[in-house]
Short mmCIF file of C-alpha atoms in Angstrom, two decimals:
data_model
loop_
_atom_site.label_atom_id
_atom_site.label_comp_id
_atom_site.label_asym_id
_atom_site.label_seq_id
_atom_site.Cartn_x
_atom_site.Cartn_y
_atom_site.Cartn_z
CA MET A 1 -148.07 90.91 90.58
CA THR A 2 -150.02 90.06 93.75
CA LYS A 3 -147.27 91.61 95.88
CA SER A 4 -149.11 94.87 95.26
CA PHE A 5 -152.32 93.29 96.57
CA ARG A 6 -153.40 92.18 100.00
CA THR A 7 -154.14 88.46 100.09
CA LEU A 8 -155.24 85.92 102.71
CA ASP A 9 -151.58 85.71 103.76
CA ASP A 10 -151.93 89.22 105.20
CA VAL A 11 -154.84 88.63 107.59
CA ASN A 12 -155.80 86.42 110.54
CA VAL A 13 -159.39 85.38 109.86
CA LYS A 14 -159.95 83.41 113.10
CA GLY A 15 -163.19 84.50 114.74
CA LYS A 16 -163.82 87.10 112.03
CA ARG A 17 -166.94 87.47 109.89
CA VAL A 18 -165.54 87.21 106.36
CA LEU A 19 -167.72 88.60 103.57
CA LEU A 20 -166.45 86.50 100.66
CA ARG A 21 -167.49 87.62 97.16
CA VAL A 22 -167.52 84.58 94.89
CA ASP A 23 -168.79 83.71 91.41
CA LEU A 24 -171.70 81.29 91.78
CA ASN A 25 -173.26 82.24 88.44
CA VAL A 26 -173.29 78.65 87.18
CA PRO A 27 -175.37 77.04 84.41
CA MET A 28 -178.58 75.45 85.73
CA GLU A 29 -181.17 73.17 84.20
CA GLY A 30 -184.28 71.94 85.96
CA GLY A 31 -183.03 73.27 89.28
CA ARG A 32 -179.71 71.42 88.99
CA VAL A 33 -176.21 72.76 88.37
CA THR A 34 -174.97 71.38 85.03
CA ASP A 35 -171.36 72.62 85.26
CA ALA A 36 -169.69 72.98 88.67
CA THR A 37 -166.39 74.44 87.37
CA ARG A 38 -166.91 77.80 89.08
CA LEU A 39 -167.88 76.11 92.35
CA GLU A 40 -164.70 74.04 92.23
CA ARG A 41 -162.64 77.18 91.56
CA VAL A 42 -163.85 78.97 94.72
CA ALA A 43 -163.71 75.88 96.95
CA PRO A 44 -160.06 76.37 98.10
CA THR A 45 -160.69 79.90 99.37
CA ILE A 46 -163.89 78.88 101.19
CA THR A 47 -162.32 75.86 102.88
CA GLU A 48 -159.12 77.72 103.82
CA ILE A 49 -161.04 80.49 105.61
CA SER A 50 -163.26 77.90 107.28
CA ASP A 51 -160.27 75.79 108.39
CA LYS A 52 -158.62 78.88 109.87
CA GLY A 53 -161.70 79.59 111.99
CA GLY A 54 -163.23 82.38 109.94
CA LYS A 55 -167.00 82.69 109.61
CA VAL A 56 -167.53 82.41 105.86
CA ILE A 57 -170.38 84.58 104.50
CA LEU A 58 -170.77 84.13 100.75
CA LEU A 59 -171.93 87.00 98.55
CA ALA A 60 -172.82 86.31 94.93
CA HIS A 61 -175.19 87.16 92.11
CA PHE A 62 -177.10 84.77 89.88
CA GLY A 63 -178.53 85.68 86.49
CA ARG A 64 -180.05 89.07 85.74
CA PRO A 65 -183.18 89.24 87.91
CA LYS A 66 -185.45 92.26 87.90
CA GLY A 67 -186.25 92.24 91.61
CA ARG A 68 -186.83 89.12 93.71
CA ASP A 69 -187.37 86.04 91.54
CA PRO A 70 -187.50 82.50 93.02
CA LYS A 71 -186.18 81.09 89.71
CA GLU A 72 -182.93 83.01 90.30
CA SER A 73 -182.45 82.09 93.94
CA LEU A 74 -179.00 80.94 95.04
CA LYS A 75 -180.52 78.24 97.29
CA PRO A 76 -179.99 75.31 94.84
CA VAL A 77 -176.49 76.62 94.05
CA ALA A 78 -175.64 76.68 97.78
CA ASP A 79 -176.80 73.06 98.02
CA ALA A 80 -174.58 72.11 95.04
CA LEU A 81 -171.64 73.99 96.59
CA SER A 82 -172.09 72.04 99.82
CA LYS A 83 -171.59 68.81 97.84
CA VAL A 84 -168.45 70.19 96.14
CA ILE A 85 -166.77 71.29 99.38
CA LYS A 86 -168.22 68.37 101.40
CA ARG A 87 -169.34 70.71 104.21
CA PRO A 88 -172.68 72.15 105.29
CA VAL A 89 -173.61 75.49 103.72
CA THR A 90 -176.49 77.26 105.44
CA PHE A 91 -178.65 79.72 103.51
CA ALA A 92 -180.21 83.10 104.29
CA GLU A 93 -183.30 84.28 102.41
CA ASP A 94 -181.81 87.75 101.87
CA CYS A 95 -178.38 89.39 101.68
CA ILE A 96 -179.26 92.36 103.97
CA GLY A 97 -181.76 93.05 106.74
CA ASP A 98 -183.03 90.85 109.58
CA ALA A 99 -182.87 87.52 107.72
CA ALA A 100 -179.20 88.04 106.87
CA ALA A 101 -178.29 89.49 110.30
CA LYS A 102 -179.86 86.56 112.19
CA ALA A 103 -178.14 83.98 109.96
CA VAL A 104 -174.76 85.69 110.45
CA ALA A 105 -175.28 85.99 114.23
CA ALA A 106 -175.87 82.23 114.43
CA LEU A 107 -172.51 81.38 112.82
CA LYS A 108 -169.78 79.64 114.79
CA ASP A 109 -166.10 79.82 113.80
CA GLY A 110 -165.57 77.79 110.61
CA ASP A 111 -169.26 77.82 109.59
CA ILE A 112 -170.26 78.64 106.01
CA LEU A 113 -173.32 80.72 105.07
CA CYS A 114 -174.57 81.70 101.62
CA LEU A 115 -176.62 84.89 101.40
CA GLU A 116 -179.36 85.27 98.78
CA ASN A 117 -178.71 86.74 95.30
CA THR A 118 -177.30 90.28 95.70
CA ARG A 119 -179.00 91.31 92.45
CA PHE A 120 -182.43 90.87 94.01
CA HIS A 121 -181.69 94.45 95.10
CA LYS A 122 -181.32 97.00 92.30
CA GLU A 123 -178.92 98.92 94.54
CA GLU A 124 -176.28 96.18 94.01
CA GLU A 125 -175.54 97.11 90.40
CA LYS A 126 -175.80 100.83 91.20
CA ASN A 127 -173.10 100.44 93.88
CA ASP A 128 -175.49 102.34 96.15
CA ALA A 129 -173.73 103.68 99.28
CA GLY A 130 -176.61 102.76 101.59
CA PHE A 131 -176.70 99.19 100.28
CA VAL A 132 -172.92 98.89 100.67
CA THR A 133 -173.31 100.02 104.31
CA GLU A 134 -175.99 97.38 104.94
CA LEU A 135 -173.78 94.64 103.49
CA ALA A 136 -170.75 95.87 105.45
CA LYS A 137 -172.65 95.55 108.75
CA LEU A 138 -172.52 91.78 108.28
CA GLY A 139 -168.73 91.43 108.10
CA ASP A 140 -165.41 92.40 109.64
CA ILE A 141 -163.36 91.96 106.45
CA TRP A 142 -164.10 91.60 102.74
CA VAL A 143 -162.41 89.06 100.50
CA ASN A 144 -162.93 89.27 96.75
CA ASP A 145 -162.53 85.95 94.95
CA ALA A 146 -164.65 86.80 91.89
CA PHE A 147 -162.26 88.00 89.18
CA SER A 148 -165.00 87.28 86.62
CA ALA A 149 -167.06 90.13 88.12
CA ALA A 150 -164.08 92.44 88.78
CA HIS A 151 -164.85 94.62 85.75
CA ARG A 152 -168.12 95.66 87.41
CA ALA A 153 -168.15 98.42 90.03
CA HIS A 154 -171.05 96.91 91.99
CA ALA A 155 -171.67 97.03 95.73
CA SER A 156 -170.45 93.50 96.47
CA THR A 157 -167.62 93.52 93.89
CA GLU A 158 -166.09 96.96 94.58
CA GLY A 159 -168.06 99.09 97.04
CA LEU A 160 -167.28 96.90 100.05
CA GLY A 161 -163.56 97.43 99.45
CA HIS A 162 -163.98 101.05 100.56
CA LYS A 163 -165.85 100.08 103.76
CA LEU A 164 -163.96 97.05 105.07
CA PRO A 165 -160.34 95.80 105.04
CA ALA A 166 -160.07 94.18 101.59
CA TYR A 167 -158.14 91.10 100.45
CA ALA A 168 -157.83 88.91 97.34
CA GLY A 169 -159.02 85.31 97.69
CA ARG A 170 -156.94 82.43 96.33
CA THR A 171 -158.78 82.26 92.96
CA MET A 172 -158.36 86.00 92.46
CA GLN A 173 -154.71 85.73 93.53
CA ALA A 174 -154.04 82.89 91.05
CA GLU A 175 -155.71 84.86 88.26
CA LEU A 176 -153.72 88.03 88.98
CA ASP A 177 -150.47 86.05 89.19
CA ALA A 178 -151.17 84.31 85.87
CA LEU A 179 -152.16 87.52 84.11
CA GLY A 180 -149.11 89.33 85.47
CA LYS A 181 -146.86 86.61 84.06
CA ALA A 182 -148.66 86.81 80.72
CA LEU A 183 -148.56 90.50 79.88
CA GLU A 184 -147.40 92.73 82.73
CA ALA A 185 -144.04 91.13 83.51
CA PRO A 186 -143.79 88.34 80.94
CA THR A 187 -140.94 86.09 79.92
CA LYS A 188 -140.22 87.21 76.36
CA PRO A 189 -140.80 86.68 73.49
CA VAL A 190 -144.58 86.96 73.93
CA ILE A 191 -147.12 85.82 71.33
CA ALA A 192 -150.87 86.43 71.38
CA ILE A 193 -153.38 84.35 69.43
CA ILE A 194 -156.58 86.31 68.92
CA GLY A 195 -159.51 84.78 67.08
CA GLY A 196 -163.26 85.08 66.93
CA ALA A 197 -165.81 86.39 64.51
CA LYS A 198 -165.54 90.16 64.55
CA VAL A 199 -162.83 92.79 64.67
CA SER A 200 -165.41 95.31 65.95
CA THR A 201 -165.59 93.59 69.36
CA LYS A 202 -161.80 93.45 69.76
CA ILE A 203 -160.42 96.76 68.43
CA ASP A 204 -159.32 97.93 71.91
CA LEU A 205 -157.80 94.52 72.58
CA LEU A 206 -155.75 94.46 69.37
CA GLU A 207 -154.57 98.05 69.80
CA ASN A 208 -153.36 97.30 73.34
CA LEU A 209 -151.69 94.01 72.42
CA VAL A 210 -149.56 95.34 69.55
CA ASN A 211 -147.68 97.40 72.15
CA LYS A 212 -147.26 94.45 74.53
CA VAL A 213 -146.44 91.37 72.43
CA ASP A 214 -143.75 90.41 69.94
CA ALA A 215 -146.11 88.60 67.57
CA LEU A 216 -149.88 88.65 67.11
CA VAL A 217 -151.66 85.77 65.36
CA ILE A 218 -155.07 86.83 64.04
CA GLY A 219 -157.54 84.08 63.14
CA GLY A 220 -161.25 83.38 62.81
CA GLY A 221 -163.61 85.70 60.96
CA MET A 222 -161.48 88.61 62.21
CA ALA A 223 -158.65 87.54 59.93
CA ASN A 224 -160.92 87.87 56.88
CA THR A 225 -161.39 91.57 57.62
CA PHE A 226 -157.60 92.04 57.70
CA LEU A 227 -157.16 90.02 54.50
CA HIS A 228 -159.88 92.05 52.74
CA ALA A 229 -158.14 95.26 53.87
CA GLN A 230 -155.00 94.02 52.09
CA GLY A 231 -156.88 93.39 48.87
CA VAL A 232 -157.46 89.63 49.23
CA ALA A 233 -160.75 88.46 47.70
CA VAL A 234 -162.46 86.56 50.54
CA GLY A 235 -165.56 85.40 48.62
CA LYS A 236 -168.66 85.05 50.80
CA SER A 237 -166.64 84.80 54.02
CA LEU A 238 -167.67 86.65 57.15
CA ALA A 239 -165.79 89.97 57.00
CA GLU A 240 -166.46 93.48 58.31
CA LYS A 241 -165.42 95.20 55.12
CA ASP A 242 -166.24 98.66 56.47
CA LEU A 243 -163.52 98.13 59.10
CA ALA A 244 -160.74 97.81 56.51
CA PRO A 245 -159.28 101.22 57.52
CA THR A 246 -159.29 100.09 61.19
CA ALA A 247 -157.48 96.87 60.27
CA LEU A 248 -154.85 98.82 58.32
CA ARG A 249 -154.42 101.25 61.25
CA ILE A 250 -153.83 98.34 63.64
CA MET A 251 -151.25 96.89 61.23
CA GLU A 252 -149.47 100.26 61.05
CA LYS A 253 -149.41 100.46 64.86
CA ALA A 254 -148.02 96.93 65.03
CA ASN A 255 -145.30 97.80 62.55
CA ALA A 256 -144.34 100.90 64.56
CA ALA A 257 -144.23 98.81 67.76
CA ASN A 258 -142.12 96.08 66.10
CA CYS A 259 -144.93 93.53 66.61
CA ALA A 260 -145.22 90.92 63.84
CA ILE A 261 -148.80 90.37 62.63
CA ILE A 262 -149.33 86.77 61.53
CA LEU A 263 -152.33 86.33 59.22
CA PRO A 264 -153.47 83.18 57.37
CA VAL A 265 -151.60 82.36 54.17
CA ASP A 266 -154.14 79.72 53.14
CA ALA A 267 -157.66 78.75 54.19
CA VAL A 268 -160.13 75.89 54.38
CA VAL A 269 -163.13 76.93 52.30
CA ALA A 270 -166.66 75.51 52.00
CA ASN A 271 -169.79 76.63 50.16
CA GLN A 272 -172.00 76.51 53.25
CA PHE A 273 -171.71 77.15 56.98
CA ALA A 274 -172.52 73.62 58.12
CA ALA A 275 -170.79 70.73 59.87
CA ASN A 276 -168.99 68.39 57.48
CA ALA A 277 -169.77 70.57 54.46
CA PRO A 278 -167.49 69.63 51.53
CA SER A 279 -164.35 71.74 51.86
CA HIS A 280 -160.95 72.34 50.31
CA ALA A 281 -157.78 74.20 51.25
CA TYR A 282 -156.93 77.13 48.96
CA GLY A 283 -154.11 79.66 48.74
CA LEU A 284 -155.26 83.23 49.36
CA ASP A 285 -154.99 84.03 45.65
CA ALA A 286 -157.50 81.33 44.77
CA ILE A 287 -160.47 81.69 47.18
CA PRO A 288 -163.62 80.88 45.12
CA ALA A 289 -166.05 83.79 44.74
CA ASP A 290 -168.89 81.66 46.20
CA GLY A 291 -166.72 80.15 48.98
CA MET A 292 -166.61 80.82 52.71
CA ILE A 293 -163.37 80.71 54.72
CA LEU A 294 -164.17 78.53 57.76
CA ASP A 295 -160.71 77.63 59.09
CA VAL A 296 -157.01 78.30 58.68
CA GLY A 297 -155.26 76.08 56.14
CA PRO A 298 -152.34 73.66 56.67
CA GLN A 299 -149.62 76.21 55.76
CA SER A 300 -151.14 78.71 58.19
CA ILE A 301 -151.18 76.08 60.95
CA ALA A 302 -147.48 75.40 60.33
CA ARG A 303 -146.74 79.15 60.65
CA ILE A 304 -148.73 79.35 63.91
CA HIS A 305 -146.86 76.35 65.32
CA ALA A 306 -143.54 77.97 64.39
CA ALA A 307 -144.61 81.18 66.13
CA ILE A 308 -145.56 79.21 69.25
CA ASP A 309 -142.17 77.46 69.13
CA ASP A 310 -140.41 80.85 69.07
CA ALA A 311 -142.38 82.16 72.08
CA ALA A 312 -141.73 81.90 75.82
CA THR A 313 -145.20 83.21 76.74
CA LEU A 314 -148.55 82.72 74.96
CA VAL A 315 -151.83 84.57 75.55
CA TRP A 316 -154.83 83.09 73.74
CA ASN A 317 -158.33 84.47 73.24
CA GLY A 318 -160.71 83.20 70.57
CA PRO A 319 -160.80 80.28 68.11
CA LEU A 320 -158.95 80.23 64.77
CA GLY A 321 -161.93 79.02 62.76
CA ALA A 322 -165.57 77.90 63.04
CA PHE A 323 -164.53 75.53 65.84
CA GLU A 324 -168.13 74.60 66.66
CA LEU A 325 -168.39 72.80 63.30
CA THR A 326 -166.33 69.74 62.32
CA PRO A 327 -163.94 69.65 60.52
CA PHE A 328 -163.48 73.44 60.82
CA ASP A 329 -162.26 73.05 64.38
CA ARG A 330 -158.99 71.53 63.19
CA GLY A 331 -156.84 74.67 63.16
CA THR A 332 -157.88 75.57 66.70
CA VAL A 333 -157.56 72.03 68.04
CA VAL A 334 -154.14 71.17 66.61
CA SER A 335 -152.69 74.56 67.55
CA ALA A 336 -154.06 74.22 71.10
CA LYS A 337 -152.52 70.75 71.35
CA HIS A 338 -149.20 72.11 70.11
CA ALA A 339 -149.24 74.88 72.71
CA ALA A 340 -150.15 72.33 75.40
CA GLU A 341 -147.19 70.11 74.44
CA ARG A 342 -144.79 73.08 74.66
CA THR A 343 -146.30 73.98 78.04
CA LYS A 344 -145.91 70.43 79.38
CA ALA A 345 -142.28 70.46 78.18
CA ARG A 346 -141.80 73.64 80.29
CA LYS A 347 -140.89 75.63 77.20
CA LEU A 348 -143.98 77.89 77.28
CA ILE A 349 -146.12 79.81 79.76
CA SER A 350 -149.62 79.63 78.31
CA VAL A 351 -152.58 81.69 79.51
CA ALA A 352 -156.00 81.51 77.87
CA GLY A 353 -159.43 82.95 78.58
CA GLY A 354 -162.88 83.80 77.25
CA GLY A 355 -165.94 81.57 76.90
CA ASP A 356 -165.33 80.30 73.36
CA THR A 357 -161.65 79.84 74.12
CA VAL A 358 -162.31 77.68 77.19
CA ALA A 359 -164.80 75.60 75.17
CA ALA A 360 -162.29 75.19 72.33
CA LEU A 361 -159.47 74.11 74.65
CA ASN A 362 -161.76 71.62 76.39
CA GLN A 363 -162.85 70.32 72.97
CA ALA A 364 -159.16 69.80 72.16
CA GLY A 365 -158.78 67.99 75.50
CA VAL A 366 -156.02 70.34 76.67
CA GLY A 367 -157.84 72.70 79.06
CA GLY A 368 -155.88 71.25 81.97
CA ASP A 369 -152.52 71.45 80.17
CA PHE A 370 -152.25 75.23 79.78
CA SER A 371 -150.45 77.14 82.54
CA TYR A 372 -153.69 78.96 83.36
CA VAL A 373 -157.18 79.07 81.86
CA SER A 374 -159.37 81.95 82.97
CA THR A 375 -163.11 81.29 83.23
CA ALA A 376 -163.72 85.07 83.36
CA GLY A 377 -165.16 86.36 80.09
CA GLY A 378 -165.67 90.13 80.18
CA ALA A 379 -163.13 90.76 82.94
CA PHE A 380 -160.42 88.78 81.10
CA LEU A 381 -161.07 90.75 77.90
CA GLU A 382 -161.08 94.13 79.65
CA TRP A 383 -157.84 93.23 81.40
CA MET A 384 -156.30 92.29 78.02
CA GLU A 385 -157.51 95.62 76.66
CA GLY A 386 -155.43 97.33 79.34
CA LYS A 387 -158.42 98.71 81.23
CA PRO A 388 -158.34 99.02 85.05
CA LEU A 389 -160.78 96.62 86.74
CA PRO A 390 -162.67 98.23 89.66
CA GLY A 391 -162.81 95.02 91.70
CA VAL A 392 -159.03 94.64 91.38
CA GLU A 393 -158.04 98.29 91.84
CA VAL A 394 -159.77 98.39 95.23
CA LEU A 395 -157.54 95.54 96.48
CA LYS A 396 -154.27 97.35 95.78
CA ASN A 397 -151.94 98.34 98.60
CA ARG A 398 -152.03 102.11 98.99
#
């Protein structure tokens, strides 16, 4: 897929000022970074450009500030990044103007500079032409390594691609390669596992996937809406009953596209939404009127495993049950482990993404065993929905 994109293989960065858009929007507590995953992801691109003699100028946002806010400064993140890459990272108090220009002018080949939060300027999110011009003055080329922000047409994530020669960084390149293998040019058969609480947040996703995959496993609270639409009594389970016509429409589209929809055939039911609440597995014809479906049952797990065994490519987004509560994480955990085993045996290409999905795979201890796990939430979902991503489109060879 990245053959249609310009990457770092297509440019000599030596001596050039490289505006590198990265995702530094990491969790912080008491001024300290509590999860450095995103910093580790961008490290290879930063160090490669530095090693090749490029002047690395990092652009990033942090939080959702309304104007300049010291609590949302990137300074502590730059310090944490320096520890991750084991190199000095200097810091500029602004991303445009004199402070930024002086910091850039002082750079030697291979130096790394982090500019202050781009969102301190409201023009960033408006993709304001004047702001884009001010940013562009600081660089000779623009490299986008922030797939997680690629669904936003902001100044630093898209606008710069119209002003400067534009390239994909290594993290972006890996993401685009993985996603291409998953849905755009996949090894067939392809299965998608889609879970989560609500159908309403994933209608576009489901409607796109039924035309792309051979089988679609639906789990989580979403599955209850589909079961209700088919006349199954789901008791007090979470279900968007008003979306029954939507669920039936999606099933009709799947049938027309020759995509098998795999729904639960049994369920683990409890009387309350609480960890370790007394529970029991029931067939769908026997769900108690006062019960809540909180996980897929053992027969459903066996069907999901069989579907994974039949697949050459798996795309996963969303848990199969209330994975944040034991023991209702079991369906998600054992299915994730099964997919990981198939992947390790080189019988499956597995791509997963979305916040809850990443958390669930890590909980199962298999986050590192999938072919690719995307840390991009909104961008991953919009890509799965088949929507063009502005920060990716601008990188395409034309």
